[in-house]
Amino acid sequence: MILNTNAKNTWCIGCGNFAILNAIKAVINELVAEGLPVENIVLVSGIGCHAKIVDYIDVNSFYSLHGRVIPPATGIKIANPHLKVIGHSGDGDAYGEGIEHLIFAAKRNIDITVIVHNNRVYGLTTGQYTPTSPEGYKGRSTPYGTKEMPMNPLEIMLASGATFIGRGTSGAMESLKKIIKEAIAHKGFSIVDVLQTCVTYYNMYDYYDKRVYELKDHDPYNYDQAIGKIREWDYNKDAKIPIGVFYKRESPVFEESFKPSGAEGRDRSNGIKKILAESV
């Protein structure tokens, strides 16, 4: 299935977003080939370079406000639990403005997937530091270097109750596709932090090439192993960077705690038709 749109792609040449775009399109094609109706897939984005991804994929989508990917994604899922809702967010969007929404989505275990395009800089607004920029990062707002330590978002997600936590990179496409597909298939809240590179304001290709490795012999159902691997690299120290699925567990999902209104639930289609007929 060709999922291209007529929208002109305005990402910089070499941007890590291209790898995420190609990965999610490949995963959508696989899911559709396996029987998932394409109309049952909904993408939601925030504000930032990452957000343009919904312009470039021909499926149902919703452009939200800055840091507000989770609220509409949650509402869409509760309104129609049959939909596969996939949120795309930037590191500033998800871990800065939207962190409280992210924490509560993990806490509730709403069955949505969040893919964070983590280039560790505000690229669209020309290079300010974000919650995952390393200490000493020099950008537009911190010309002498930031004095803050970065957060480890995956450790926060684990503490908040997320039932699926993974990390990929834009430099390992096959691995990235596998992690994203597994996250979407997971029943419950899933998050994939994707280390991608902003070639214009924070080029980390060489840094990641020397440090990234894929998890092997790792049991994602083992909490202690998960926390150990999540802490191996804290987004600041010069350590090896594991990618893969760190943690997953089964737990009741939030949307199933809502009972349908009425004995057989609301008849949405006839209700909408009735409203339209009365309005014409």
PDB file of C-alpha atoms in Angstrom:
ATOM      1  CA  MET A   1       0.000   0.000   0.000  1.00  0.00           C
ATOM      2  CA  ILE A   2       1.363   3.410  -0.958  1.00  0.00           C
ATOM      3  CA  LEU A   3       0.874   5.717   1.980  1.00  0.00           C
ATOM      4  CA  ASN A   4       2.383   8.833   0.412  1.00  0.00           C
ATOM      5  CA  THR A   5       0.564  12.165   0.356  1.00  0.00           C
ATOM      6  CA  ASN A   6       0.969  15.211  -1.858  1.00  0.00           C
ATOM      7  CA  ALA A   7       2.489  17.261   0.964  1.00  0.00           C
ATOM      8  CA  LYS A   8       6.012  18.522   0.266  1.00  0.00           C
ATOM      9  CA  ASN A   9       8.528  17.146   2.759  1.00  0.00           C
ATOM     10  CA  THR A  10      10.349  20.048   4.447  1.00  0.00           C
ATOM     11  CA  TRP A  11      12.654  18.137   6.793  1.00  0.00           C
ATOM     12  CA  CYS A  12      16.377  18.840   6.424  1.00  0.00           C
ATOM     13  CA  ILE A  13      18.350  16.358   4.316  1.00  0.00           C
ATOM     14  CA  GLY A  14      19.766  13.795   6.726  1.00  0.00           C
ATOM     15  CA  CYS A  15      17.096  14.357   9.397  1.00  0.00           C
ATOM     16  CA  GLY A  16      16.443  11.302  11.551  1.00  0.00           C
ATOM     17  CA  ASN A  17      12.710  11.788  11.058  1.00  0.00           C
ATOM     18  CA  PHE A  18      13.008  10.160   7.627  1.00  0.00           C
ATOM     19  CA  ALA A  19      13.943   6.849   9.227  1.00  0.00           C
ATOM     20  CA  ILE A  20      10.971   7.041  11.609  1.00  0.00           C
ATOM     21  CA  LEU A  21       8.674   7.916   8.695  1.00  0.00           C
ATOM     22  CA  ASN A  22       9.876   4.931   6.682  1.00  0.00           C
ATOM     23  CA  ALA A  23       9.684   2.646   9.701  1.00  0.00           C
ATOM     24  CA  ILE A  24       6.101   3.523  10.645  1.00  0.00           C
ATOM     25  CA  LYS A  25       4.937   3.290   7.011  1.00  0.00           C
ATOM     26  CA  ALA A  26       6.483  -0.173   6.735  1.00  0.00           C
ATOM     27  CA  VAL A  27       4.851  -1.230   9.997  1.00  0.00           C
ATOM     28  CA  ILE A  28       1.448   0.108   8.906  1.00  0.00           C
ATOM     29  CA  ASN A  29       1.746  -1.851   5.666  1.00  0.00           C
ATOM     30  CA  GLU A  30       2.557  -5.027   7.602  1.00  0.00           C
ATOM     31  CA  LEU A  31      -0.380  -4.514   9.967  1.00  0.00           C
ATOM     32  CA  VAL A  32      -2.772  -3.913   7.064  1.00  0.00           C
ATOM     33  CA  ALA A  33      -1.441  -7.000   5.259  1.00  0.00           C
ATOM     34  CA  GLU A  34      -2.138  -8.982   8.442  1.00  0.00           C
ATOM     35  CA  GLY A  35      -5.772  -7.858   8.453  1.00  0.00           C
ATOM     36  CA  LEU A  36      -5.953  -4.544  10.310  1.00  0.00           C
ATOM     37  CA  PRO A  37      -8.223  -2.160   8.335  1.00  0.00           C
ATOM     38  CA  VAL A  38      -6.213   0.933   7.443  1.00  0.00           C
ATOM     39  CA  GLU A  39      -9.169   3.121   8.459  1.00  0.00           C
ATOM     40  CA  ASN A  40      -8.732   1.782  12.000  1.00  0.00           C
ATOM     41  CA  ILE A  41      -5.299   3.429  12.305  1.00  0.00           C
ATOM     42  CA  VAL A  42      -5.118   6.953  13.701  1.00  0.00           C
ATOM     43  CA  LEU A  43      -1.946   9.007  14.025  1.00  0.00           C
ATOM     44  CA  VAL A  44      -1.736  11.942  16.435  1.00  0.00           C
ATOM     45  CA  SER A  45       1.114  14.460  16.547  1.00  0.00           C
ATOM     46  CA  GLY A  46       2.120  17.449  18.643  1.00  0.00           C
ATOM     47  CA  ILE A  47       4.030  20.547  17.526  1.00  0.00           C
ATOM     48  CA  GLY A  48       7.577  20.464  16.204  1.00  0.00           C
ATOM     49  CA  CYS A  49       9.533  18.960  13.309  1.00  0.00           C
ATOM     50  CA  HIS A  50       8.251  15.504  14.266  1.00  0.00           C
ATOM     51  CA  ALA A  51       4.634  16.638  13.881  1.00  0.00           C
ATOM     52  CA  LYS A  52       4.887  16.942  10.108  1.00  0.00           C
ATOM     53  CA  ILE A  53       4.900  13.153   9.927  1.00  0.00           C
ATOM     54  CA  VAL A  54       1.091  13.145   9.904  1.00  0.00           C
ATOM     55  CA  ASP A  55       1.216  15.270   6.749  1.00  0.00           C
ATOM     56  CA  TYR A  56       3.286  12.631   4.986  1.00  0.00           C
ATOM     57  CA  ILE A  57       1.244   9.488   5.701  1.00  0.00           C
ATOM     58  CA  ASP A  58      -2.126   8.917   4.094  1.00  0.00           C
ATOM     59  CA  VAL A  59      -4.090   7.608   7.096  1.00  0.00           C
ATOM     60  CA  ASN A  60      -6.493   9.204   9.567  1.00  0.00           C
ATOM     61  CA  SER A  61      -4.623  11.727  11.698  1.00  0.00           C
ATOM     62  CA  PHE A  62      -4.998  14.547  14.174  1.00  0.00           C
ATOM     63  CA  TYR A  63      -2.652  17.518  14.698  1.00  0.00           C
ATOM     64  CA  SER A  64      -2.718  18.514  18.382  1.00  0.00           C
ATOM     65  CA  LEU A  65      -1.239  21.406  20.359  1.00  0.00           C
ATOM     66  CA  HIS A  66       2.305  21.551  21.744  1.00  0.00           C
ATOM     67  CA  GLY A  67       2.761  18.820  24.323  1.00  0.00           C
ATOM     68  CA  ARG A  68      -0.818  17.643  23.947  1.00  0.00           C
ATOM     69  CA  VAL A  69      -0.520  14.399  21.997  1.00  0.00           C
ATOM     70  CA  ILE A  70      -1.812  12.276  24.865  1.00  0.00           C
ATOM     71  CA  PRO A  71      -5.199  13.969  25.560  1.00  0.00           C
ATOM     72  CA  PRO A  72      -6.630  13.610  22.022  1.00  0.00           C
ATOM     73  CA  ALA A  73      -5.052  10.158  21.621  1.00  0.00           C
ATOM     74  CA  THR A  74      -6.718   9.106  24.889  1.00  0.00           C
ATOM     75  CA  GLY A  75     -10.063  10.562  23.834  1.00  0.00           C
ATOM     76  CA  ILE A  76      -9.937   8.850  20.448  1.00  0.00           C
ATOM     77  CA  LYS A  77      -9.154   5.500  22.045  1.00  0.00           C
ATOM     78  CA  ILE A  78     -11.907   5.783  24.648  1.00  0.00           C
ATOM     79  CA  ALA A  79     -14.433   6.853  21.993  1.00  0.00           C
ATOM     80  CA  ASN A  80     -13.588   3.872  19.799  1.00  0.00           C
ATOM     81  CA  PRO A  81     -11.499   1.138  21.472  1.00  0.00           C
ATOM     82  CA  HIS A  82     -11.241  -0.711  18.138  1.00  0.00           C
ATOM     83  CA  LEU A  83      -8.846   1.908  16.761  1.00  0.00           C
ATOM     84  CA  LYS A  84      -5.054   1.650  16.824  1.00  0.00           C
ATOM     85  CA  VAL A  85      -3.968   5.040  18.093  1.00  0.00           C
ATOM     86  CA  ILE A  86      -0.319   5.980  17.568  1.00  0.00           C
ATOM     87  CA  GLY A  87       1.002   9.250  18.942  1.00  0.00           C
ATOM     88  CA  HIS A  88       4.118  10.938  17.561  1.00  0.00           C
ATOM     89  CA  SER A  89       5.825  13.462  19.790  1.00  0.00           C
ATOM     90  CA  GLY A  90       9.177  15.258  20.027  1.00  0.00           C
ATOM     91  CA  ASP A  91      11.405  15.167  23.109  1.00  0.00           C
ATOM     92  CA  GLY A  92      10.516  18.740  24.024  1.00  0.00           C
ATOM     93  CA  ASP A  93       6.888  18.081  23.176  1.00  0.00           C
ATOM     94  CA  ALA A  94       6.634  14.853  25.219  1.00  0.00           C
ATOM     95  CA  TYR A  95       9.173  15.313  28.020  1.00  0.00           C
ATOM     96  CA  GLY A  96       8.841  19.088  28.465  1.00  0.00           C
ATOM     97  CA  GLU A  97       5.385  20.527  27.831  1.00  0.00           C
ATOM     98  CA  GLY A  98       3.624  17.172  27.853  1.00  0.00           C
ATOM     99  CA  ILE A  99       5.349  15.282  30.660  1.00  0.00           C
ATOM    100  CA  GLU A 100       2.370  15.250  33.018  1.00  0.00           C
ATOM    101  CA  HIS A 101       0.130  13.823  30.294  1.00  0.00           C
ATOM    102  CA  LEU A 102       2.720  11.168  29.544  1.00  0.00           C
ATOM    103  CA  ILE A 103       3.008  10.153  33.195  1.00  0.00           C
ATOM    104  CA  PHE A 104      -0.758   9.813  33.591  1.00  0.00           C
ATOM    105  CA  ALA A 105      -1.116   7.855  30.342  1.00  0.00           C
ATOM    106  CA  ALA A 106       1.425   5.373  31.709  1.00  0.00           C
ATOM    107  CA  LYS A 107      -0.296   5.345  35.095  1.00  0.00           C
ATOM    108  CA  ARG A 108      -3.698   4.647  33.519  1.00  0.00           C
ATOM    109  CA  ASN A 109      -2.339   2.086  31.042  1.00  0.00           C
ATOM    110  CA  ILE A 110      -4.421   3.491  28.204  1.00  0.00           C
ATOM    111  CA  ASP A 111      -3.919   1.273  25.134  1.00  0.00           C
ATOM    112  CA  ILE A 112      -2.074   3.722  22.893  1.00  0.00           C
ATOM    113  CA  THR A 113       1.459   3.860  21.495  1.00  0.00           C
ATOM    114  CA  VAL A 114       3.696   6.916  21.788  1.00  0.00           C
ATOM    115  CA  ILE A 115       6.734   7.248  19.531  1.00  0.00           C
ATOM    116  CA  VAL A 116       9.080  10.003  20.716  1.00  0.00           C
ATOM    117  CA  HIS A 117      11.300  11.573  18.054  1.00  0.00           C
ATOM    118  CA  ASN A 118      14.119  12.346  20.483  1.00  0.00           C
ATOM    119  CA  ASN A 119      16.798  14.509  18.834  1.00  0.00           C
ATOM    120  CA  ARG A 120      17.543  16.107  22.223  1.00  0.00           C
ATOM    121  CA  VAL A 121      17.058  19.639  20.890  1.00  0.00           C
ATOM    122  CA  TYR A 122      14.230  21.977  19.845  1.00  0.00           C
ATOM    123  CA  GLY A 123      15.014  21.832  16.130  1.00  0.00           C
ATOM    124  CA  LEU A 124      12.008  23.730  14.771  1.00  0.00           C
ATOM    125  CA  THR A 125      12.817  26.753  16.941  1.00  0.00           C
ATOM    126  CA  THR A 126      16.539  26.595  16.048  1.00  0.00           C
ATOM    127  CA  GLY A 127      18.377  24.765  18.757  1.00  0.00           C
ATOM    128  CA  GLN A 128      17.265  25.358  22.348  1.00  0.00           C
ATOM    129  CA  TYR A 129      18.019  22.631  24.928  1.00  0.00           C
ATOM    130  CA  THR A 130      15.352  20.087  25.856  1.00  0.00           C
ATOM    131  CA  PRO A 131      14.822  17.801  28.885  1.00  0.00           C
ATOM    132  CA  THR A 132      17.165  15.177  27.377  1.00  0.00           C
ATOM    133  CA  SER A 133      19.979  17.507  26.231  1.00  0.00           C
ATOM    134  CA  PRO A 134      23.225  16.671  28.078  1.00  0.00           C
ATOM    135  CA  GLU A 135      24.721  18.918  30.731  1.00  0.00           C
ATOM    136  CA  GLY A 136      26.767  21.625  29.063  1.00  0.00           C
ATOM    137  CA  TYR A 137      24.792  21.617  25.812  1.00  0.00           C
ATOM    138  CA  LYS A 138      25.296  24.951  24.024  1.00  0.00           C
ATOM    139  CA  GLY A 139      22.330  26.265  22.055  1.00  0.00           C
ATOM    140  CA  ARG A 140      20.348  29.396  21.340  1.00  0.00           C
ATOM    141  CA  SER A 141      19.069  29.701  24.920  1.00  0.00           C
ATOM    142  CA  THR A 142      22.236  28.415  26.614  1.00  0.00           C
ATOM    143  CA  PRO A 143      25.270  29.877  24.775  1.00  0.00           C
ATOM    144  CA  TYR A 144      27.543  29.052  27.747  1.00  0.00           C
ATOM    145  CA  GLY A 145      26.117  25.581  28.214  1.00  0.00           C
ATOM    146  CA  THR A 146      23.120  24.342  30.176  1.00  0.00           C
ATOM    147  CA  LYS A 147      23.707  23.734  33.875  1.00  0.00           C
ATOM    148  CA  GLU A 148      20.934  21.146  34.128  1.00  0.00           C
ATOM    149  CA  MET A 149      21.295  17.393  34.076  1.00  0.00           C
ATOM    150  CA  PRO A 150      19.053  15.625  31.537  1.00  0.00           C
ATOM    151  CA  MET A 151      16.189  13.428  32.650  1.00  0.00           C
ATOM    152  CA  ASN A 152      16.061   9.744  31.860  1.00  0.00           C
ATOM    153  CA  PRO A 153      12.540   9.538  30.386  1.00  0.00           C
ATOM    154  CA  LEU A 154      12.442   5.749  30.306  1.00  0.00           C
ATOM    155  CA  GLU A 155      13.145   5.544  34.034  1.00  0.00           C
ATOM    156  CA  ILE A 156      10.270   7.979  34.619  1.00  0.00           C
ATOM    157  CA  MET A 157       8.002   5.852  32.432  1.00  0.00           C
ATOM    158  CA  LEU A 158       8.932   2.709  34.344  1.00  0.00           C
ATOM    159  CA  ALA A 159       8.220   4.418  37.662  1.00  0.00           C
ATOM    160  CA  SER A 160       4.900   5.704  36.291  1.00  0.00           C
ATOM    161  CA  GLY A 161       3.617   2.257  35.433  1.00  0.00           C
ATOM    162  CA  ALA A 162       4.192   2.002  31.683  1.00  0.00           C
ATOM    163  CA  THR A 163       3.607  -1.585  30.556  1.00  0.00           C
ATOM    164  CA  PHE A 164       5.840  -1.403  27.469  1.00  0.00           C
ATOM    165  CA  ILE A 165       9.093   0.539  27.215  1.00  0.00           C
ATOM    166  CA  GLY A 166      11.460   0.447  24.258  1.00  0.00           C
ATOM    167  CA  ARG A 167      14.202   2.468  22.629  1.00  0.00           C
ATOM    168  CA  GLY A 168      15.348   2.543  19.014  1.00  0.00           C
ATOM    169  CA  THR A 169      17.499   4.749  16.822  1.00  0.00           C
ATOM    170  CA  SER A 170      17.091   6.263  13.398  1.00  0.00           C
ATOM    171  CA  GLY A 171      20.362   4.549  12.471  1.00  0.00           C
ATOM    172  CA  ALA A 172      19.027   1.005  12.911  1.00  0.00           C
ATOM    173  CA  MET A 173      15.963   0.720  10.687  1.00  0.00           C
ATOM    174  CA  GLU A 174      15.226  -2.998  10.933  1.00  0.00           C
ATOM    175  CA  SER A 175      15.495  -2.910  14.697  1.00  0.00           C
ATOM    176  CA  LEU A 176      13.349   0.226  14.837  1.00  0.00           C
ATOM    177  CA  LYS A 177      10.569  -1.361  12.769  1.00  0.00           C
ATOM    178  CA  LYS A 178      10.563  -4.432  14.994  1.00  0.00           C
ATOM    179  CA  ILE A 179      10.347  -2.387  18.213  1.00  0.00           C
ATOM    180  CA  ILE A 180       7.577  -0.115  16.875  1.00  0.00           C
ATOM    181  CA  LYS A 181       5.513  -3.043  15.629  1.00  0.00           C
ATOM    182  CA  GLU A 182       5.866  -4.845  18.959  1.00  0.00           C
ATOM    183  CA  ALA A 183       4.856  -1.658  20.788  1.00  0.00           C
ATOM    184  CA  ILE A 184       1.716  -1.235  18.653  1.00  0.00           C
ATOM    185  CA  ALA A 185       0.784  -4.884  19.164  1.00  0.00           C
ATOM    186  CA  HIS A 186       1.124  -4.525  22.939  1.00  0.00           C
ATOM    187  CA  LYS A 187      -2.190  -4.214  24.774  1.00  0.00           C
ATOM    188  CA  GLY A 188      -1.648  -1.260  27.081  1.00  0.00           C
ATOM    189  CA  PHE A 189       0.400   1.908  27.163  1.00  0.00           C
ATOM    190  CA  SER A 190       3.569   1.583  25.105  1.00  0.00           C
ATOM    191  CA  ILE A 191       6.347   4.088  24.521  1.00  0.00           C
ATOM    192  CA  VAL A 192       9.292   3.961  22.133  1.00  0.00           C
ATOM    193  CA  ASP A 193      12.011   6.552  22.592  1.00  0.00           C
ATOM    194  CA  VAL A 194      13.747   6.960  19.231  1.00  0.00           C
ATOM    195  CA  LEU A 195      17.197   8.534  19.325  1.00  0.00           C
ATOM    196  CA  GLN A 196      17.199  10.444  16.058  1.00  0.00           C
ATOM    197  CA  THR A 197      19.577  13.108  14.847  1.00  0.00           C
ATOM    198  CA  CYS A 198      19.015  16.775  14.083  1.00  0.00           C
ATOM    199  CA  VAL A 199      21.727  17.322  11.470  1.00  0.00           C
ATOM    200  CA  THR A 200      21.321  21.095  11.627  1.00  0.00           C
ATOM    201  CA  TYR A 201      21.401  21.853  15.358  1.00  0.00           C
ATOM    202  CA  TYR A 202      22.667  18.726  17.118  1.00  0.00           C
ATOM    203  CA  ASN A 203      24.339  16.165  14.893  1.00  0.00           C
ATOM    204  CA  MET A 204      24.869  13.002  16.956  1.00  0.00           C
ATOM    205  CA  TYR A 205      25.416  10.426  14.207  1.00  0.00           C
ATOM    206  CA  ASP A 206      29.043   9.645  15.166  1.00  0.00           C
ATOM    207  CA  TYR A 207      28.236   9.637  18.882  1.00  0.00           C
ATOM    208  CA  TYR A 208      25.460   7.069  18.493  1.00  0.00           C
ATOM    209  CA  ASP A 209      27.350   4.983  15.926  1.00  0.00           C
ATOM    210  CA  LYS A 210      30.114   4.352  18.484  1.00  0.00           C
ATOM    211  CA  ARG A 211      27.862   3.557  21.454  1.00  0.00           C
ATOM    212  CA  VAL A 212      24.562   2.003  20.402  1.00  0.00           C
ATOM    213  CA  TYR A 213      24.118  -1.770  20.722  1.00  0.00           C
ATOM    214  CA  GLU A 214      21.100  -4.085  20.589  1.00  0.00           C
ATOM    215  CA  LEU A 215      19.907  -5.876  23.704  1.00  0.00           C
ATOM    216  CA  LYS A 216      20.604  -9.609  23.732  1.00  0.00           C
ATOM    217  CA  ASP A 217      19.687 -12.249  26.300  1.00  0.00           C
ATOM    218  CA  HIS A 218      17.492  -9.667  27.989  1.00  0.00           C
ATOM    219  CA  ASP A 219      14.203 -10.665  29.658  1.00  0.00           C
ATOM    220  CA  PRO A 220      11.776  -7.711  29.235  1.00  0.00           C
ATOM    221  CA  TYR A 221       9.415  -9.259  31.800  1.00  0.00           C
ATOM    222  CA  ASN A 222      12.127  -8.987  34.468  1.00  0.00           C
ATOM    223  CA  TYR A 223      11.771  -5.637  36.241  1.00  0.00           C
ATOM    224  CA  ASP A 224      15.260  -5.690  37.757  1.00  0.00           C
ATOM    225  CA  GLN A 225      16.875  -6.389  34.397  1.00  0.00           C
ATOM    226  CA  ALA A 226      14.797  -3.631  32.839  1.00  0.00           C
ATOM    227  CA  ILE A 227      15.752  -0.968  35.365  1.00  0.00           C
ATOM    228  CA  GLY A 228      19.397  -2.000  35.079  1.00  0.00           C
ATOM    229  CA  LYS A 229      19.415  -1.577  31.303  1.00  0.00           C
ATOM    230  CA  ILE A 230      17.376   1.629  31.425  1.00  0.00           C
ATOM    231  CA  ARG A 231      19.955   3.135  33.815  1.00  0.00           C
ATOM    232  CA  GLU A 232      22.960   1.914  31.832  1.00  0.00           C
ATOM    233  CA  TRP A 233      22.962   5.171  29.868  1.00  0.00           C
ATOM    234  CA  ASP A 234      21.379   8.174  31.596  1.00  0.00           C
ATOM    235  CA  TYR A 235      21.328  10.510  28.552  1.00  0.00           C
ATOM    236  CA  ASN A 236      24.437  12.233  29.924  1.00  0.00           C
ATOM    237  CA  LYS A 237      27.306   9.917  30.789  1.00  0.00           C
ATOM    238  CA  ASP A 238      29.626   8.502  28.147  1.00  0.00           C
ATOM    239  CA  ALA A 239      28.369   4.919  28.247  1.00  0.00           C
ATOM    240  CA  LYS A 240      27.152   2.235  25.885  1.00  0.00           C
ATOM    241  CA  ILE A 241      23.541   2.823  24.740  1.00  0.00           C
ATOM    242  CA  PRO A 242      21.250  -0.220  24.629  1.00  0.00           C
ATOM    243  CA  ILE A 243      18.314  -0.334  22.213  1.00  0.00           C
ATOM    244  CA  GLY A 244      15.428  -2.798  22.108  1.00  0.00           C
ATOM    245  CA  VAL A 245      12.479  -3.654  24.326  1.00  0.00           C
ATOM    246  CA  PHE A 246      13.457  -2.967  27.944  1.00  0.00           C
ATOM    247  CA  TYR A 247      10.242  -3.846  29.723  1.00  0.00           C
ATOM    248  CA  LYS A 248       6.735  -5.161  29.218  1.00  0.00           C
ATOM    249  CA  ARG A 249       4.002  -6.680  31.342  1.00  0.00           C
ATOM    250  CA  GLU A 250       0.320  -7.443  31.065  1.00  0.00           C
ATOM    251  CA  SER A 251      -2.164  -5.338  33.002  1.00  0.00           C
ATOM    252  CA  PRO A 252      -5.836  -4.253  32.592  1.00  0.00           C
ATOM    253  CA  VAL A 253      -6.209  -1.337  30.189  1.00  0.00           C
ATOM    254  CA  PHE A 254      -7.891   1.927  31.064  1.00  0.00           C
ATOM    255  CA  GLU A 255     -10.561   2.048  28.346  1.00  0.00           C
ATOM    256  CA  GLU A 256     -12.046  -1.292  29.408  1.00  0.00           C
ATOM    257  CA  SER A 257     -13.033   0.226  32.738  1.00  0.00           C
ATOM    258  CA  PHE A 258     -15.703   2.260  30.954  1.00  0.00           C
ATOM    259  CA  LYS A 259     -19.085   0.569  30.547  1.00  0.00           C
ATOM    260  CA  PRO A 260     -21.042   1.241  27.335  1.00  0.00           C
ATOM    261  CA  SER A 261     -23.929   3.621  27.900  1.00  0.00           C
ATOM    262  CA  GLY A 262     -27.155   1.626  27.717  1.00  0.00           C
ATOM    263  CA  ALA A 263     -27.588  -2.131  27.644  1.00  0.00           C
ATOM    264  CA  GLU A 264     -25.986  -2.535  24.219  1.00  0.00           C
ATOM    265  CA  GLY A 265     -23.967   0.636  24.034  1.00  0.00           C
ATOM    266  CA  ARG A 266     -24.757   3.723  22.017  1.00  0.00           C
ATOM    267  CA  ASP A 267     -25.757   3.325  18.405  1.00  0.00           C
ATOM    268  CA  ARG A 268     -23.371   5.978  17.096  1.00  0.00           C
ATOM    269  CA  SER A 269     -24.084   5.561  13.387  1.00  0.00           C
ATOM    270  CA  ASN A 270     -27.849   5.954  13.702  1.00  0.00           C
ATOM    271  CA  GLY A 271     -27.401   8.736  16.215  1.00  0.00           C
ATOM    272  CA  ILE A 272     -25.199  10.696  13.800  1.00  0.00           C
ATOM    273  CA  LYS A 273     -27.642  10.081  10.928  1.00  0.00           C
ATOM    274  CA  LYS A 274     -30.512  11.314  13.077  1.00  0.00           C
ATOM    275  CA  ILE A 275     -28.670  14.516  13.985  1.00  0.00           C
ATOM    276  CA  LEU A 276     -27.771  15.165  10.341  1.00  0.00           C
ATOM    277  CA  ALA A 277     -31.343  14.498   9.187  1.00  0.00           C
ATOM    278  CA  GLU A 278     -32.737  16.917  11.764  1.00  0.00           C
ATOM    279  CA  SER A 279     -30.182  19.565  10.805  1.00  0.00           C
ATOM    280  CA  VAL A 280     -30.841  19.559   7.049  1.00  0.00           C
TER     281      VAL A 280
END
